[in-house]
Amino acid sequence: MEKRIRVLVAKPGLDGHDRGAKVVARALRDAGFEVIYTGIRLTPEQISEAALQEDVNVVALSLLSGAHNTLFPRIVEMMKAKGLDVLTIGGGVIPDADIPGLKAAGIAEVFTPGTPTEKIIEYIKANVK
Amino acid sequence: MDIVAELLNGSKLAISRAITTVENEYDEATEIMQKIYPNTGKAYVIGITGPPGAGKSTLTDKITKEYRSRGKSVGIIAVDPSSPFSGGAILGDRIRMNELTMDDGVFIRSMATRGSLGGMSRKTAEVVKILDAAGKDIVIIETVGVGQSEVDIVKTADTTLVVLVPGLGDDIQAIKAGILEIGDVFAINKADREGVERLNLEMEMMLDLDQSETAWRPKIMRTVASQNQGVVELVDAIEDHSTFLTQSGMLEKHRFERTRNEILAMLDEAIKIYLMKKVAGSKFESLTTEVNERKNDPYSAVKSVLSEVLK
Ligand SMILES: Nc1nc2c(ncn2[C@@H]2O[C@H](COP(=O)(O)OP(=O)(O)OP(=O)(O)O)[C@@H](O)[C@H]2O)c(=O)[nH]1
Ligand SMILES: [Mg+2]
């Protein structure tokens, strides 16, 4: 059986709608990935734990509420503490000025609104471990 | 990391890696399964199936919480279909179970069917063994069942719970499609909706018609999973079935059958692989040509191949 890339699509934080995350989830499925979709308003603890139990290759975080600078790095740290080594990418409304800081904290790439889903798919295929 | 030792200790990272290894058929898969096998056979396996959107995941979440309050640890395998077009899948059952994620006595794994029919992935039974060996008291498998595709779950589960909902208008169809024959316990979920009485009556009537001579009459329960109603009674019904199986000796009988079928299925595959290795080649090609040109017939061809291979 061939290996399948498994992606956890998760929405940390308190913002309530997940249209964007669902669009991404569907595009990833159509690209042949297995997408574990966990819904909205998850804590960093829940996201890192789900990543552990699902043994995903990629965690795709989406956030509109502006708490990315605290939440994204915390999730990366928690996954590391659990012994996970996953490609973590972020998306949502993220100011350019925040991107270097997020990358330094272990977010491999940041996709801002309007990025075509093909770009995300290409990025994952090229960088997944 | 000694994955087997850690898995037997209940390490979640080890459980997770072992499942991936088995699911992707990595080289170490057989060795892991061989080593953990002596530690399997302890968990009680519950299969939950029913039409899309019936509330299976919500019910799984609530059933698990009830088992947790009774002191049992739980492993959950949530199976969703792979897309036949892309091979990808959206596995969304976890959405209803997020509250269980931080419970150390629960492990949830989502699986895609990866092209296998019958509602389960080809590897689901092995993942059950991994969770079993890791010490889970209860293993729950959730699969989507539409008509006749849920037969596999019956072969793997000790108790099969079929979730139905009132008012779909196709109640009788579901019954015809054989869904009634596989349930040990039924949950009429979304019992807050209209049509419960009718569905219940129809199901009782169908069960009355059932000619099979098992001493267990399937129980029909009512639940509102989203409001945690009827769940205690539902778990009691599952436990009643479990007690019935144990006391009647049928649990042992079923498990013996399952073991036999497992060995046969593995033997079948091994023989197929062996045969194809032996048979393939130019000789087989020319034999095919002979048959195709009607110089030989397929019956004689099979006979000659077999006598050659099994010499
Ligand atoms: N009214 C009502 N809604 C319910 C009940 N149980 C679940 N639901 C809702 O039904 C919807 C589907 O529930 P799920 O638990 O995801 O159903 P499922 O059978 O697992 O769905 P699939 O896995 O997609 O086949 C959700 O919106 C639930 O909140 C119930 O007893 N009454
Ligand atoms: Mg479900």
GROMACS .gro file of C-alpha atoms and ligand atoms in nm:
model
  473
    1MET     CA    1   0.000   0.000   0.000
    2GLU     CA    2   0.142   0.336  -0.089
    3LYS     CA    3   0.206   0.592   0.177
    4ARG     CA    4  -0.034   0.883   0.198
    5ILE     CA    5   0.053   1.228   0.323
    6ARG     CA    6  -0.155   1.297   0.633
    7VAL     CA    7  -0.239   1.656   0.719
    8LEU     CA    8  -0.404   1.791   1.032
    9VAL     CA    9  -0.603   2.103   0.952
   10ALA     CA   10  -0.671   2.286   1.274
   11LYS     CA   11  -0.806   2.619   1.390
   12PRO     CA   12  -0.668   2.735   1.721
   13GLY     CA   13  -0.805   3.041   1.893
   14LEU     CA   14  -1.148   3.181   1.939
   15ASP     CA   15  -1.254   3.302   1.597
   16GLY     CA   16  -1.566   3.123   1.498
   17HIS     CA   17  -1.582   3.046   1.130
   18ASP     CA   18  -1.387   2.795   0.930
   19ARG     CA   19  -1.484   2.849   0.569
   20GLY     CA   20  -1.123   2.907   0.467
   21ALA     CA   21  -0.997   2.602   0.651
   22LYS     CA   22  -1.263   2.387   0.487
   23VAL     CA   23  -1.169   2.509   0.140
   24VAL     CA   24  -0.808   2.418   0.211
   25ALA     CA   25  -0.912   2.079   0.353
   26ARG     CA   26  -1.106   1.996   0.039
   27ALA     CA   27  -0.825   2.105  -0.191
   28LEU     CA   28  -0.579   1.890   0.002
   29ARG     CA   29  -0.810   1.590  -0.024
   30ASP     CA   30  -0.839   1.645  -0.399
   31ALA     CA   31  -0.460   1.647  -0.414
   32GLY     CA   32  -0.463   1.296  -0.266
   33PHE     CA   33  -0.384   1.383   0.097
   34GLU     CA   34  -0.560   1.238   0.397
   35VAL     CA   35  -0.691   1.538   0.588
   36ILE     CA   36  -0.784   1.515   0.952
   37TYR     CA   37  -1.020   1.799   1.017
   38THR     CA   38  -1.075   1.891   1.379
   39GLY     CA   39  -1.309   2.189   1.372
   40ILE     CA   40  -1.283   2.526   1.539
   41ARG     CA   41  -1.171   2.667   1.872
   42LEU     CA   42  -0.913   2.411   1.967
   43THR     CA   43  -0.647   2.471   2.228
   44PRO     CA   44  -0.277   2.426   2.146
   45GLU     CA   45  -0.286   2.126   2.380
   46GLN     CA   46  -0.564   1.961   2.180
   47ILE     CA   47  -0.399   2.033   1.846
   48SER     CA   48  -0.059   1.894   1.944
   49GLU     CA   49  -0.223   1.590   2.103
   50ALA     CA   50  -0.433   1.524   1.791
   51ALA     CA   51  -0.117   1.554   1.580
   52LEU     CA   52   0.043   1.289   1.801
   53GLN     CA   53  -0.246   1.043   1.788
   54GLU     CA   54  -0.299   1.086   1.415
   55ASP     CA   55   0.074   1.071   1.334
   56VAL     CA   56   0.039   1.340   1.071
   57ASN     CA   57   0.317   1.458   0.843
   58VAL     CA   58   0.186   1.811   0.825
   59VAL     CA   59  -0.003   2.044   1.058
   60ALA     CA   60  -0.180   2.330   0.882
   61LEU     CA   61  -0.293   2.602   1.122
   62SER     CA   62  -0.541   2.868   1.031
   63LEU     CA   63  -0.619   3.172   1.238
   64LEU     CA   64  -0.807   3.494   1.182
   65SER     CA   65  -0.822   3.634   1.531
   66GLY     CA   66  -0.470   3.772   1.549
   67ALA     CA   67  -0.335   3.553   1.826
   68HIS     CA   68  -0.096   3.373   1.590
   69ASN     CA   69   0.218   3.512   1.753
   70THR     CA   70   0.144   3.332   2.077
   71LEU     CA   71  -0.057   3.030   1.959
   72PHE     CA   72   0.148   2.909   1.661
   73PRO     CA   73   0.481   2.893   1.849
   74ARG     CA   74   0.316   2.726   2.145
   75ILE     CA   75   0.178   2.449   1.923
   76VAL     CA   76   0.519   2.393   1.763
   77GLU     CA   77   0.680   2.370   2.105
   78MET     CA   78   0.424   2.127   2.238
   79MET     CA   79   0.463   1.900   1.940
   80LYS     CA   80   0.839   1.900   1.985
   81ALA     CA   81   0.796   1.810   2.351
   82LYS     CA   82   0.591   1.509   2.245
   83GLY     CA   83   0.869   1.390   2.016
   84LEU     CA   84   0.697   1.492   1.693
   85ASP     CA   85   0.876   1.625   1.390
   86VAL     CA   86   0.608   1.762   1.160
   87LEU     CA   87   0.602   2.023   0.889
   88THR     CA   88   0.397   2.305   1.038
   89ILE     CA   89   0.247   2.574   0.817
   90GLY     CA   90   0.023   2.864   0.899
   91GLY     CA   91  -0.242   3.065   0.722
   92GLY     CA   92  -0.489   3.342   0.784
   93VAL     CA   93  -0.471   3.713   0.838
   94ILE     CA   94  -0.107   3.751   0.929
   95PRO     CA   95   0.082   4.079   0.886
   96ASP     CA   96   0.406   4.054   0.687
   97ALA     CA   97   0.597   4.191   0.984
   98ASP     CA   98   0.507   3.887   1.194
   99ILE     CA   99   0.625   3.628   0.943
  100PRO     CA  100   0.999   3.627   1.026
  101GLY     CA  101   0.920   3.580   1.395
  102LEU     CA  102   0.686   3.288   1.320
  103LYS     CA  103   0.947   3.125   1.098
  104ALA     CA  104   1.207   3.159   1.369
  105ALA     CA  105   0.961   2.988   1.603
  106GLY     CA  106   0.933   2.685   1.375
  107ILE     CA  107   0.647   2.766   1.139
  108ALA     CA  108   0.792   2.651   0.809
  109GLU     CA  109   0.583   2.873   0.583
  110VAL     CA  110   0.301   3.124   0.612
  111PHE     CA  111   0.028   3.157   0.352
  112THR     CA  112  -0.171   3.478   0.359
  113PRO     CA  113  -0.530   3.509   0.229
  114GLY     CA  114  -0.561   3.481  -0.146
  115THR     CA  115  -0.285   3.224  -0.183
  116PRO     CA  116  -0.404   2.971  -0.442
  117THR     CA  117  -0.445   2.629  -0.285
  118GLU     CA  118  -0.216   2.481  -0.552
  119LYS     CA  119   0.070   2.673  -0.397
  120ILE     CA  120   0.004   2.518  -0.058
  121ILE     CA  121  -0.016   2.171  -0.213
  122GLU     CA  122   0.307   2.223  -0.404
  123TYR     CA  123   0.478   2.348  -0.092
  124ILE     CA  124   0.370   2.047   0.111
  125LYS     CA  125   0.476   1.801  -0.158
  126ALA     CA  126   0.817   1.962  -0.184
  127ASN     CA  127   0.884   1.990   0.188
  128VAL     CA  128   0.713   1.703   0.363
  129LYS     CA  129   0.947   1.470   0.549
  130MET     CA  130   1.286   0.371   2.043
  131ASP     CA  131   1.186   0.012   2.115
  132ILE     CA  132   0.845   0.058   1.965
  133VAL     CA  133   0.699  -0.273   2.087
  134ALA     CA  134   0.808  -0.233   2.449
  135GLU     CA  135   0.684   0.125   2.459
  136LEU     CA  136   0.357   0.034   2.292
  137LEU     CA  137   0.294  -0.238   2.548
  138ASN     CA  138   0.357   0.029   2.811
  139GLY     CA  139   0.086   0.241   2.658
  140SER     CA  140   0.310   0.510   2.506
  141LYS     CA  141   0.096   0.717   2.274
  142LEU     CA  142   0.384   0.800   2.043
  143ALA     CA  143   0.461   0.429   2.007
  144ILE     CA  144   0.096   0.341   1.945
  145SER     CA  145   0.074   0.612   1.683
  146ARG     CA  146   0.393   0.508   1.503
  147ALA     CA  147   0.296   0.142   1.512
  148ILE     CA  148  -0.038   0.221   1.347
  149THR     CA  149   0.135   0.418   1.071
  150THR     CA  150   0.384   0.135   1.019
  151VAL     CA  151   0.106  -0.117   0.978
  152GLU     CA  152  -0.118   0.108   0.772
  153ASN     CA  153   0.158   0.187   0.522
  154GLU     CA  154   0.293  -0.170   0.527
  155TYR     CA  155   0.643  -0.064   0.620
  156ASP     CA  156   0.899  -0.343   0.654
  157GLU     CA  157   0.877  -0.363   1.033
  158ALA     CA  158   0.498  -0.408   1.031
  159THR     CA  159   0.496  -0.788   1.047
  160GLU     CA  160   0.756  -0.797   1.322
  161ILE     CA  161   0.558  -0.552   1.536
  162MET     CA  162   0.239  -0.751   1.489
  163GLN     CA  163   0.417  -1.077   1.570
  164LYS     CA  164   0.560  -0.938   1.889
  165ILE     CA  165   0.243  -0.779   2.020
  166TYR     CA  166   0.017  -1.069   1.929
  167PRO     CA  167   0.049  -1.250   2.265
  168ASN     CA  168  -0.083  -0.935   2.433
  169THR     CA  169  -0.398  -0.911   2.225
  170GLY     CA  170  -0.741  -1.063   2.279
  171LYS     CA  171  -0.821  -0.872   2.595
  172ALA     CA  172  -1.012  -0.573   2.461
  173TYR     CA  173  -1.383  -0.581   2.397
  174VAL     CA  174  -1.450  -0.460   2.042
  175ILE     CA  175  -1.758  -0.254   1.957
  176GLY     CA  176  -1.843  -0.172   1.596
  177ILE     CA  177  -2.061   0.133   1.532
  178THR     CA  178  -2.213   0.172   1.189
  179GLY     CA  179  -2.504   0.345   1.021
  180PRO     CA  180  -2.589   0.591   0.746
  181PRO     CA  181  -2.393   0.916   0.696
  182GLY     CA  182  -2.478   1.182   0.949
  183ALA     CA  183  -2.678   0.952   1.177
  184GLY     CA  184  -2.478   1.071   1.476
  185LYS     CA  185  -2.224   0.788   1.501
  186SER     CA  186  -1.935   1.012   1.607
  187THR     CA  187  -2.143   1.206   1.856
  188LEU     CA  188  -2.261   0.878   1.999
  189THR     CA  189  -1.907   0.739   2.006
  190ASP     CA  190  -1.802   1.044   2.205
  191LYS     CA  191  -2.082   0.995   2.458
  192ILE     CA  192  -2.042   0.617   2.483
  193THR     CA  193  -1.672   0.666   2.545
  194LYS     CA  194  -1.738   0.914   2.824
  195GLU     CA  195  -1.978   0.665   2.982
  196TYR     CA  196  -1.718   0.388   2.965
  197ARG     CA  197  -1.460   0.625   3.112
  198SER     CA  198  -1.690   0.693   3.407
  199ARG     CA  199  -1.709   0.318   3.452
  200GLY     CA  200  -1.332   0.305   3.477
  201LYS     CA  201  -1.253   0.163   3.131
  202SER     CA  202  -0.992   0.291   2.890
  203VAL     CA  203  -1.100   0.330   2.529
  204GLY     CA  204  -0.938   0.319   2.186
  205ILE     CA  205  -1.133   0.463   1.894
  206ILE     CA  206  -1.079   0.395   1.524
  207ALA     CA  207  -1.282   0.630   1.308
  208VAL     CA  208  -1.296   0.515   0.947
  209ASP     CA  209  -1.408   0.738   0.660
  210PRO     CA  210  -1.403   0.659   0.288
  211SER     CA  211  -1.116   0.759   0.061
  212SER     CA  212  -1.210   0.950  -0.251
  213PRO     CA  213  -1.208   0.708  -0.544
  214PHE     CA  214  -1.083   0.989  -0.765
  215SER     CA  215  -0.789   1.139  -0.580
  216GLY     CA  216  -0.726   0.872  -0.318
  217GLY     CA  217  -0.738   1.147  -0.060
  218ALA     CA  218  -0.989   1.175   0.222
  219ILE     CA  219  -1.140   1.414   0.469
  220LEU     CA  220  -1.149   1.247   0.807
  221GLY     CA  221  -1.388   1.456   1.014
  222ASP     CA  222  -1.504   1.234   1.296
  223ARG     CA  223  -1.270   1.393   1.549
  224ILE     CA  224  -1.475   1.714   1.535
  225ARG     CA  225  -1.731   1.545   1.760
  226MET     CA  226  -1.473   1.399   1.994
  227ASN     CA  227  -1.244   1.692   2.073
  228GLU     CA  228  -1.327   1.674   2.441
  229LEU     CA  229  -1.177   1.326   2.454
  230THR     CA  230  -0.845   1.435   2.308
  231MET     CA  231  -0.694   1.542   2.640
  232ASP     CA  232  -0.810   1.230   2.826
  233ASP     CA  233  -0.508   1.003   2.876
  234GLY     CA  234  -0.734   0.700   2.891
  235VAL     CA  235  -0.852   0.754   2.535
  236PHE     CA  236  -0.669   0.719   2.203
  237ILE     CA  237  -0.841   0.824   1.880
  238ARG     CA  238  -0.713   0.741   1.533
  239SER     CA  239  -0.877   0.837   1.205
  240MET     CA  240  -0.832   0.605   0.909
  241ALA     CA  241  -0.926   0.626   0.544
  242THR     CA  242  -1.058   0.316   0.367
  243ARG     CA  243  -0.781   0.342   0.105
  244GLY     CA  244  -0.976   0.169  -0.166
  245SER     CA  245  -1.106  -0.122   0.032
  246LEU     CA  246  -1.476  -0.192   0.016
  247GLY     CA  247  -1.680  -0.311   0.310
  248GLY     CA  248  -1.657   0.006   0.514
  249MET     CA  249  -1.326  -0.064   0.685
  250SER     CA  250  -0.970  -0.023   0.577
  251ARG     CA  251  -0.783  -0.347   0.510
  252LYS     CA  252  -0.572  -0.263   0.812
  253THR     CA  253  -0.843  -0.178   1.064
  254ALA     CA  254  -0.838  -0.521   1.229
  255GLU     CA  255  -0.464  -0.484   1.288
  256VAL     CA  256  -0.507  -0.139   1.439
  257VAL     CA  257  -0.762  -0.294   1.676
  258LYS     CA  258  -0.488  -0.533   1.789
  259ILE     CA  259  -0.243  -0.250   1.845
  260LEU     CA  260  -0.488  -0.061   2.069
  261ASP     CA  261  -0.575  -0.389   2.241
  262ALA     CA  262  -0.210  -0.470   2.312
  263ALA     CA  263  -0.157  -0.116   2.438
  264GLY     CA  264  -0.405  -0.193   2.713
  265LYS     CA  265  -0.730  -0.036   2.598
  266ASP     CA  266  -1.024  -0.215   2.763
  267ILE     CA  267  -1.268  -0.115   2.492
  268VAL     CA  268  -1.198  -0.060   2.124
  269ILE     CA  269  -1.464   0.121   1.921
  270ILE     CA  270  -1.464   0.118   1.541
  271GLU     CA  271  -1.681   0.376   1.367
  272THR     CA  272  -1.759   0.312   1.001
  273VAL     CA  273  -2.007   0.458   0.757
  274GLY     CA  274  -2.253   0.194   0.645
  275VAL     CA  275  -2.474   0.233   0.344
  276GLY     CA  276  -2.667  -0.082   0.278
  277GLN     CA  277  -2.453  -0.388   0.235
  278SER     CA  278  -2.111  -0.241   0.280
  279GLU     CA  279  -2.080  -0.285   0.655
  280VAL     CA  280  -2.027  -0.660   0.665
  281ASP     CA  281  -1.661  -0.628   0.756
  282ILE     CA  282  -1.733  -0.465   1.088
  283VAL     CA  283  -1.937  -0.766   1.198
  284LYS     CA  284  -1.637  -0.989   1.142
  285THR     CA  285  -1.417  -0.771   1.360
  286ALA     CA  286  -1.647  -0.650   1.637
  287ASP     CA  287  -1.779  -0.845   1.935
  288THR     CA  288  -2.088  -0.623   1.951
  289THR     CA  289  -2.218  -0.438   1.646
  290LEU     CA  290  -2.420  -0.124   1.717
  291VAL     CA  291  -2.627   0.004   1.426
  292VAL     CA  292  -2.728   0.369   1.446
  293LEU     CA  293  -3.046   0.468   1.265
  294VAL     CA  294  -3.242   0.791   1.254
  295PRO     CA  295  -3.616   0.842   1.218
  296GLY     CA  296  -3.781   1.024   0.936
  297LEU     CA  297  -3.541   0.949   0.654
  298GLY     CA  298  -3.828   0.793   0.465
  299ASP     CA  299  -3.611   0.504   0.359
  300ASP     CA  300  -3.639   0.311   0.684
  301ILE     CA  301  -3.771   0.005   0.508
  302GLN     CA  302  -3.497   0.031   0.248
  303ALA     CA  303  -3.228   0.023   0.510
  304ILE     CA  304  -3.392  -0.279   0.661
  305LYS     CA  305  -3.412  -0.451   0.325
  306ALA     CA  306  -3.050  -0.378   0.257
  307GLY     CA  307  -2.964  -0.604   0.544
  308ILE     CA  308  -2.874  -0.350   0.805
  309LEU     CA  309  -3.105  -0.521   1.053
  310GLU     CA  310  -2.926  -0.850   1.025
  311ILE     CA  311  -2.595  -0.719   1.144
  312GLY     CA  312  -2.702  -0.528   1.455
  313ASP     CA  313  -2.673  -0.676   1.804
  314VAL     CA  314  -2.794  -0.347   1.945
  315PHE     CA  315  -2.972  -0.068   1.762
  316ALA     CA  316  -2.976   0.298   1.852
  317ILE     CA  317  -3.255   0.506   1.713
  318ASN     CA  318  -3.064   0.831   1.742
  319LYS     CA  319  -3.205   1.180   1.702
  320ALA     CA  320  -3.501   1.051   1.897
  321ASP     CA  321  -3.589   1.416   1.947
  322ARG     CA  322  -3.728   1.405   1.594
  323GLU     CA  323  -4.055   1.283   1.458
  324GLY     CA  324  -4.101   0.927   1.339
  325VAL     CA  325  -3.938   0.743   1.628
  326GLU     CA  326  -4.243   0.531   1.708
  327ARG     CA  327  -4.289   0.428   1.348
  328LEU     CA  328  -3.926   0.331   1.298
  329ASN     CA  329  -3.923   0.143   1.627
  330LEU     CA  330  -4.235  -0.049   1.530
  331GLU     CA  331  -4.100  -0.134   1.185
  332MET     CA  332  -3.781  -0.262   1.336
  333GLU     CA  333  -3.957  -0.472   1.598
  334MET     CA  334  -4.168  -0.625   1.322
  335MET     CA  335  -3.864  -0.708   1.114
  336LEU     CA  336  -3.696  -0.864   1.414
  337ASP     CA  337  -4.008  -1.074   1.474
  338LEU     CA  338  -3.975  -1.208   1.122
  339ASP     CA  339  -3.614  -1.301   1.170
  340GLN     CA  340  -3.590  -1.678   1.145
  341SER     CA  341  -3.235  -1.722   1.266
  342GLU     CA  342  -3.217  -1.917   1.587
  343THR     CA  343  -2.986  -1.717   1.801
  344ALA     CA  344  -3.088  -1.674   2.160
  345TRP     CA  345  -3.006  -1.304   2.151
  346ARG     CA  346  -3.282  -1.072   2.045
  347PRO     CA  347  -3.128  -0.743   1.932
  348LYS     CA  348  -3.218  -0.453   2.155
  349ILE     CA  349  -3.361  -0.134   2.017
  350MET     CA  350  -3.263   0.173   2.217
  351ARG     CA  351  -3.344   0.541   2.176
  352THR     CA  352  -3.085   0.814   2.206
  353VAL     CA  353  -3.037   1.184   2.159
  354ALA     CA  354  -2.662   1.177   2.132
  355SER     CA  355  -2.620   1.552   2.104
  356GLN     CA  356  -2.788   1.589   2.445
  357ASN     CA  357  -2.639   1.278   2.602
  358GLN     CA  358  -2.982   1.119   2.642
  359GLY     CA  359  -3.024   0.743   2.657
  360VAL     CA  360  -2.650   0.681   2.656
  361VAL     CA  361  -2.629   0.508   2.993
  362GLU     CA  362  -2.907   0.269   2.885
  363LEU     CA  363  -2.735   0.216   2.551
  364VAL     CA  364  -2.407   0.120   2.716
  365ASP     CA  365  -2.604  -0.109   2.950
  366ALA     CA  366  -2.751  -0.279   2.641
  367ILE     CA  367  -2.406  -0.326   2.491
  368GLU     CA  368  -2.287  -0.472   2.822
  369ASP     CA  369  -2.590  -0.705   2.829
  370HIS     CA  370  -2.492  -0.835   2.488
  371SER     CA  371  -2.135  -0.877   2.605
  372THR     CA  372  -2.253  -1.073   2.909
  373PHE     CA  373  -2.476  -1.286   2.689
  374LEU     CA  374  -2.187  -1.368   2.455
  375THR     CA  375  -1.958  -1.458   2.743
  376GLN     CA  376  -2.207  -1.671   2.933
  377SER     CA  377  -2.334  -1.858   2.629
  378GLY     CA  378  -1.981  -1.938   2.518
  379MET     CA  379  -2.043  -1.756   2.192
  380LEU     CA  380  -1.772  -1.499   2.251
  381GLU     CA  381  -1.514  -1.776   2.252
  382LYS     CA  382  -1.676  -1.937   1.950
  383HIS     CA  383  -1.682  -1.613   1.753
  384ARG     CA  384  -1.325  -1.533   1.841
  385PHE     CA  385  -1.211  -1.880   1.740
  386GLU     CA  386  -1.386  -1.832   1.405
  387ARG     CA  387  -1.223  -1.493   1.368
  388THR     CA  388  -0.880  -1.636   1.433
  389ARG     CA  389  -0.941  -1.913   1.182
  390ASN     CA  390  -1.057  -1.663   0.919
  391GLU     CA  391  -0.758  -1.444   0.984
  392ILE     CA  392  -0.516  -1.729   0.932
  393LEU     CA  393  -0.702  -1.841   0.621
  394ALA     CA  394  -0.703  -1.490   0.477
  395MET     CA  395  -0.330  -1.451   0.538
  396LEU     CA  396  -0.262  -1.794   0.396
  397ASP     CA  397  -0.472  -1.706   0.094
  398GLU     CA  398  -0.270  -1.394   0.032
  399ALA     CA  399   0.062  -1.567   0.087
  400ILE     CA  400  -0.029  -1.844  -0.155
  401LYS     CA  401  -0.144  -1.593  -0.413
  402ILE     CA  402   0.182  -1.405  -0.391
  403TYR     CA  403   0.380  -1.730  -0.410
  404LEU     CA  404   0.179  -1.852  -0.707
  405MET     CA  405   0.207  -1.528  -0.899
  406LYS     CA  406   0.582  -1.530  -0.851
  407LYS     CA  407   0.605  -1.887  -0.979
  408VAL     CA  408   0.358  -1.848  -1.261
  409ALA     CA  409   0.457  -1.514  -1.404
  410GLY     CA  410   0.694  -1.514  -1.698
  411SER     CA  411   0.712  -1.594  -2.063
  412LYS     CA  412   0.565  -1.940  -2.019
  413PHE     CA  413   0.252  -1.791  -1.873
  414GLU     CA  414   0.237  -1.539  -2.156
  415SER     CA  415   0.252  -1.808  -2.421
  416LEU     CA  416  -0.008  -2.013  -2.236
  417THR     CA  417  -0.237  -1.708  -2.238
  418THR     CA  418  -0.181  -1.671  -2.612
  419GLU     CA  419  -0.270  -2.035  -2.668
  420VAL     CA  420  -0.595  -1.995  -2.477
  421ASN     CA  421  -0.676  -1.668  -2.642
  422GLU     CA  422  -0.630  -1.827  -2.986
  423ARG     CA  423  -0.852  -2.118  -2.880
  424LYS     CA  424  -0.567  -2.366  -2.916
  425ASN     CA  425  -0.612  -2.447  -2.551
  426ASP     CA  426  -0.890  -2.385  -2.297
  427PRO     CA  427  -0.853  -2.199  -1.968
  428TYR     CA  428  -0.956  -2.504  -1.761
  429SER     CA  429  -0.675  -2.718  -1.894
  430ALA     CA  430  -0.439  -2.422  -1.869
  431VAL     CA  431  -0.509  -2.380  -1.498
  432LYS     CA  432  -0.465  -2.753  -1.443
  433SER     CA  433  -0.128  -2.757  -1.615
  434VAL     CA  434  -0.006  -2.447  -1.432
  435LEU     CA  435  -0.109  -2.592  -1.097
  436SER     CA  436   0.051  -2.930  -1.154
  437GLU     CA  437   0.368  -2.749  -1.260
  438VAL     CA  438   0.374  -2.515  -0.959
  439LEU     CA  439   0.274  -2.767  -0.695
  440LYS     CA  440   0.518  -3.034  -0.807
  441LIG     N1  441  -3.116   1.661   1.660
  441LIG     C1  442  -3.016   1.580   1.684
  441LIG     N2  443  -2.897   1.598   1.622
  441LIG     C2  444  -2.796   1.512   1.648
  441LIG     C3  445  -2.811   1.404   1.738
  441LIG     N3  446  -2.694   1.335   1.743
  441LIG     C4  447  -2.611   1.398   1.658
  441LIG     N4  448  -2.671   1.504   1.600
  441LIG     C5  449  -2.612   1.597   1.501
  441LIG     O1  450  -2.603   1.531   1.377
  441LIG     C6  451  -2.491   1.578   1.303
  441LIG     C7  452  -2.406   1.463   1.256
  441LIG     O2  453  -2.350   1.399   1.369
  441LIG     P1  454  -2.220   1.306   1.361
  441LIG     O3  455  -2.198   1.251   1.495
  441LIG     O4  456  -2.109   1.375   1.294
  441LIG     O5  457  -2.276   1.193   1.263
  441LIG     P2  458  -2.195   1.072   1.195
  441LIG     O6  459  -2.292   0.960   1.179
  441LIG     O7  460  -2.072   1.043   1.271
  441LIG     O8  461  -2.159   1.134   1.054
  441LIG     P3  462  -2.055   1.076   0.944
  441LIG     O9  463  -1.937   1.022   1.018
  441LIG    O10  464  -2.025   1.195   0.861
  441LIG    O11  465  -2.130   0.970   0.870
  441LIG     C8  466  -2.419   1.674   1.395
  441LIG    O12  467  -2.456   1.804   1.362
  441LIG     C9  468  -2.470   1.636   1.533
  441LIG    O13  469  -2.466   1.743   1.624
  441LIG    C10  470  -2.938   1.388   1.804
  441LIG    O14  471  -2.960   1.295   1.881
  441LIG     N5  472  -3.036   1.478   1.773
  442MG      MG  473  -1.874   1.032   1.203
   0.00000   0.00000   0.00000
